[in-house]
Amino acid sequence: RAVGAQRESHRDHLPVTALRPITAADHASVLAWNEANVELLAPLSQERLLELLDQGEGVIIEEAGAAVGFVFTFLAGSAYSSPNYAWFAARHEAFLYLDRVVVDSSVRRTGVGGRVYDLIERRAAEVGPVMCLEVNLDPPNEPSLAFHRNRGYVEVGQQVWSDHLLTMMEKPVG
């Protein structure tokens, strides 16, 4: 069952973007997508994938019925051990934390990212007043910074994690 779906009305073929829970059959694809983007993400093993699924919400992104990526989010009060999640947890009683979103290279620059964020932000509005995430400042992830700023995310702090300087970003959703 899809968590959400959205139609893109300005195209004739009306692609549908939906989110559905990650199943065991999706694990190999999730691990492969994560590995293909590991320079921007934390590494992910099968064991860590199972931990994340136990602690948060993992969903597959479907575009016109085909799996094209995944998303991990965590609610306030989760047992998730990320220092970036903890940074937001120290500041908010209720929020949705976006840990990672990965879209297959075959559908990048097609608008799927914006449609996915519409769905995630709708979910965030159900659970708290704010959606939280971080983006690399050093090394800079300029496309992600521009995308998030254009969607209304603002920097609320910075944090060093591993060898990266991060901008901690939030957007009111509730």
mmCIF file of C-alpha atoms in Angstrom:
data_model
loop_
_atom_site.group_PDB
_atom_site.id
_atom_site.type_symbol
_atom_site.label_atom_id
_atom_site.label_comp_id
_atom_site.label_asym_id
_atom_site.label_seq_id
_atom_site.Cartn_x
_atom_site.Cartn_y
_atom_site.Cartn_z
ATOM 1 C CA ARG A 1 0.000 0.000 0.000
ATOM 2 C CA ALA A 2 1.432 3.345 -1.011
ATOM 3 C CA VAL A 3 2.044 5.853 1.765
ATOM 4 C CA GLY A 4 1.297 8.693 -0.622
ATOM 5 C CA ALA A 5 0.973 9.421 -4.276
ATOM 6 C CA GLN A 6 1.071 12.542 -6.352
ATOM 7 C CA ARG A 7 0.308 13.160 -10.001
ATOM 8 C CA GLU A 8 2.309 15.544 -12.086
ATOM 9 C CA SER A 9 -0.432 17.501 -13.851
ATOM 10 C CA HIS A 10 1.638 19.424 -16.372
ATOM 11 C CA ARG A 11 2.605 16.364 -18.414
ATOM 12 C CA ASP A 12 0.471 14.357 -20.777
ATOM 13 C CA HIS A 13 1.553 10.974 -19.438
ATOM 14 C CA LEU A 14 0.953 11.900 -15.763
ATOM 15 C CA PRO A 15 3.702 9.956 -13.947
ATOM 16 C CA VAL A 16 2.746 8.945 -10.434
ATOM 17 C CA THR A 17 5.221 9.153 -7.582
ATOM 18 C CA ALA A 18 4.402 6.999 -4.562
ATOM 19 C CA LEU A 19 6.094 5.844 -1.382
ATOM 20 C CA ARG A 20 5.674 2.329 0.009
ATOM 21 C CA PRO A 21 7.365 0.501 2.873
ATOM 22 C CA ILE A 22 10.687 -1.207 2.154
ATOM 23 C CA THR A 23 10.279 -4.995 2.078
ATOM 24 C CA ALA A 24 12.878 -7.759 2.255
ATOM 25 C CA ALA A 25 12.677 -8.034 -1.548
ATOM 26 C CA ASP A 26 13.927 -4.414 -1.777
ATOM 27 C CA HIS A 27 17.042 -4.828 0.388
ATOM 28 C CA ALA A 28 19.479 -5.576 -2.446
ATOM 29 C CA SER A 29 18.300 -2.524 -4.407
ATOM 30 C CA VAL A 30 18.491 -0.249 -1.350
ATOM 31 C CA LEU A 31 22.041 -1.425 -0.598
ATOM 32 C CA ALA A 32 23.074 -0.935 -4.243
ATOM 33 C CA TRP A 33 21.577 2.580 -4.438
ATOM 34 C CA ASN A 34 23.259 3.520 -1.172
ATOM 35 C CA GLU A 35 26.626 2.173 -2.354
ATOM 36 C CA ALA A 36 26.330 4.059 -5.659
ATOM 37 C CA ASN A 37 25.971 7.283 -3.616
ATOM 38 C CA VAL A 38 28.099 6.389 -0.587
ATOM 39 C CA GLU A 39 30.324 9.478 -0.975
ATOM 40 C CA LEU A 40 27.287 11.577 0.015
ATOM 41 C CA LEU A 41 25.835 9.096 2.522
ATOM 42 C CA ALA A 42 26.926 6.888 5.369
ATOM 43 C CA PRO A 43 27.856 3.325 4.349
ATOM 44 C CA LEU A 44 25.035 0.801 4.700
ATOM 45 C CA SER A 45 25.363 -2.913 5.422
ATOM 46 C CA GLN A 46 22.536 -5.446 5.547
ATOM 47 C CA GLU A 47 22.740 -5.409 9.354
ATOM 48 C CA ARG A 48 22.590 -1.604 9.518
ATOM 49 C CA LEU A 49 19.694 -1.561 7.045
ATOM 50 C CA LEU A 50 17.708 -3.838 9.375
ATOM 51 C CA GLU A 51 18.524 -1.578 12.339
ATOM 52 C CA LEU A 52 17.366 1.520 10.465
ATOM 53 C CA LEU A 53 14.138 -0.179 9.420
ATOM 54 C CA ASP A 54 13.516 -1.140 13.046
ATOM 55 C CA GLN A 55 14.154 2.400 14.329
ATOM 56 C CA GLY A 56 12.566 4.524 11.622
ATOM 57 C CA GLU A 57 10.489 4.616 8.492
ATOM 58 C CA GLY A 58 12.063 3.257 5.333
ATOM 59 C CA VAL A 59 10.182 3.645 2.082
ATOM 60 C CA ILE A 60 10.759 2.850 -1.558
ATOM 61 C CA ILE A 61 10.171 5.618 -4.082
ATOM 62 C CA GLU A 62 8.085 4.402 -6.993
ATOM 63 C CA GLU A 63 7.783 6.402 -10.172
ATOM 64 C CA ALA A 64 5.011 5.195 -12.487
ATOM 65 C CA GLY A 65 5.066 1.856 -10.632
ATOM 66 C CA ALA A 66 8.832 1.249 -10.849
ATOM 67 C CA ALA A 67 11.145 1.362 -7.815
ATOM 68 C CA VAL A 68 13.584 4.251 -8.338
ATOM 69 C CA GLY A 69 15.017 5.011 -4.903
ATOM 70 C CA PHE A 70 14.474 5.059 -1.167
ATOM 71 C CA VAL A 71 14.020 7.329 1.820
ATOM 72 C CA PHE A 72 14.760 6.934 5.546
ATOM 73 C CA THR A 73 13.060 9.179 8.087
ATOM 74 C CA PHE A 74 12.984 9.105 11.883
ATOM 75 C CA LEU A 75 10.414 10.440 14.314
ATOM 76 C CA ALA A 76 11.210 12.314 17.501
ATOM 77 C CA GLY A 77 11.860 9.806 20.279
ATOM 78 C CA SER A 78 13.462 7.211 18.020
ATOM 79 C CA ALA A 79 16.355 5.085 19.255
ATOM 80 C CA TYR A 80 18.323 6.202 16.181
ATOM 81 C CA SER A 81 21.944 6.832 17.232
ATOM 82 C CA SER A 82 22.981 9.436 14.649
ATOM 83 C CA PRO A 83 24.692 12.525 16.123
ATOM 84 C CA ASN A 84 22.885 14.629 13.516
ATOM 85 C CA TYR A 85 19.502 13.246 14.588
ATOM 86 C CA ALA A 86 20.510 13.867 18.225
ATOM 87 C CA TRP A 87 21.339 17.493 17.370
ATOM 88 C CA PHE A 88 17.727 18.067 16.274
ATOM 89 C CA ALA A 89 16.282 15.920 19.078
ATOM 90 C CA ALA A 90 17.947 18.226 21.619
ATOM 91 C CA ARG A 91 16.050 21.164 20.076
ATOM 92 C CA HIS A 92 12.599 19.760 19.278
ATOM 93 C CA GLU A 93 10.036 17.614 21.048
ATOM 94 C CA ALA A 94 8.275 16.745 17.781
ATOM 95 C CA PHE A 95 9.817 16.596 14.299
ATOM 96 C CA LEU A 96 10.522 14.378 11.327
ATOM 97 C CA TYR A 97 14.200 13.862 10.533
ATOM 98 C CA LEU A 98 15.153 13.037 6.955
ATOM 99 C CA ASP A 99 18.224 10.828 7.186
ATOM 100 C CA ARG A 100 18.727 10.003 3.531
ATOM 101 C CA VAL A 101 16.963 10.106 0.220
ATOM 102 C CA VAL A 102 18.433 8.381 -2.821
ATOM 103 C CA VAL A 103 17.025 8.567 -6.328
ATOM 104 C CA ASP A 104 18.335 6.367 -9.121
ATOM 105 C CA SER A 105 20.438 8.258 -11.654
ATOM 106 C CA SER A 106 18.031 7.206 -14.425
ATOM 107 C CA VAL A 107 15.295 9.510 -13.049
ATOM 108 C CA ARG A 108 17.334 12.427 -11.764
ATOM 109 C CA ARG A 109 16.418 15.863 -13.134
ATOM 110 C CA THR A 110 12.850 14.684 -13.922
ATOM 111 C CA GLY A 111 11.109 16.340 -10.967
ATOM 112 C CA VAL A 112 10.840 13.145 -8.938
ATOM 113 C CA GLY A 113 12.816 14.724 -6.065
ATOM 114 C CA GLY A 114 10.320 17.544 -5.681
ATOM 115 C CA ARG A 115 7.387 15.124 -5.793
ATOM 116 C CA VAL A 116 9.039 12.905 -3.173
ATOM 117 C CA TYR A 117 9.653 15.891 -0.904
ATOM 118 C CA ASP A 118 6.009 16.931 -1.277
ATOM 119 C CA LEU A 119 5.026 13.507 0.076
ATOM 120 C CA ILE A 120 7.628 13.475 2.871
ATOM 121 C CA GLU A 121 6.742 16.995 3.980
ATOM 122 C CA ARG A 122 3.059 16.010 4.073
ATOM 123 C CA ARG A 123 4.053 13.117 6.354
ATOM 124 C CA ALA A 124 6.175 15.480 8.476
ATOM 125 C CA ALA A 125 3.168 17.786 8.979
ATOM 126 C CA GLU A 126 1.278 14.821 10.485
ATOM 127 C CA VAL A 127 3.877 14.204 13.206
ATOM 128 C CA GLY A 128 5.341 17.565 14.134
ATOM 129 C CA PRO A 129 5.764 21.167 13.266
ATOM 130 C CA VAL A 130 9.156 20.849 11.564
ATOM 131 C CA MET A 131 11.133 18.709 9.132
ATOM 132 C CA CYS A 132 14.858 18.496 9.819
ATOM 133 C CA LEU A 133 17.870 17.412 7.756
ATOM 134 C CA GLU A 134 21.483 18.247 7.084
ATOM 135 C CA VAL A 135 23.476 18.927 3.936
ATOM 136 C CA ASN A 136 27.244 18.916 3.404
ATOM 137 C CA LEU A 137 28.856 22.361 3.385
ATOM 138 C CA ASP A 138 32.425 21.045 3.245
ATOM 139 C CA PRO A 139 32.782 19.304 0.938
ATOM 140 C CA PRO A 140 29.904 21.303 -0.524
ATOM 141 C CA ASN A 141 26.867 19.601 -1.994
ATOM 142 C CA GLU A 142 25.719 22.603 -4.038
ATOM 143 C CA PRO A 143 22.826 20.902 -5.870
ATOM 144 C CA SER A 144 21.348 19.707 -2.566
ATOM 145 C CA LEU A 145 21.864 23.085 -0.898
ATOM 146 C CA ALA A 146 20.096 24.873 -3.762
ATOM 147 C CA PHE A 147 17.257 22.321 -3.827
ATOM 148 C CA HIS A 148 16.614 22.642 -0.089
ATOM 149 C CA ARG A 149 16.860 26.427 -0.033
ATOM 150 C CA ASN A 150 14.403 26.623 -2.933
ATOM 151 C CA ARG A 151 11.969 24.463 -0.930
ATOM 152 C CA GLY A 152 12.146 26.802 2.075
ATOM 153 C CA TYR A 153 14.694 25.044 4.277
ATOM 154 C CA VAL A 154 16.861 27.382 6.334
ATOM 155 C CA GLU A 155 20.107 26.855 8.190
ATOM 156 C CA VAL A 156 19.612 26.691 11.960
ATOM 157 C CA GLY A 157 23.165 25.677 12.840
ATOM 158 C CA GLN A 158 26.285 23.853 11.711
ATOM 159 C CA GLN A 159 27.921 20.684 12.914
ATOM 160 C CA VAL A 160 31.069 18.742 12.104
ATOM 161 C CA TRP A 161 30.512 15.050 11.488
ATOM 162 C CA SER A 162 33.393 12.774 10.550
ATOM 163 C CA ASP A 163 35.386 14.949 8.124
ATOM 164 C CA HIS A 164 32.371 16.955 6.893
ATOM 165 C CA LEU A 165 31.014 20.351 7.871
ATOM 166 C CA LEU A 166 27.215 20.167 7.759
ATOM 167 C CA THR A 167 24.495 22.767 7.622
ATOM 168 C CA MET A 168 21.609 21.781 9.866
ATOM 169 C CA MET A 169 18.421 22.765 8.063
ATOM 170 C CA GLU A 170 14.756 22.966 9.012
ATOM 171 C CA LYS A 171 11.441 23.794 7.420
ATOM 172 C CA PRO A 172 8.195 24.461 9.270
ATOM 173 C CA VAL A 173 5.572 21.998 8.011
ATOM 174 C CA GLY A 174 2.882 21.925 10.691
#
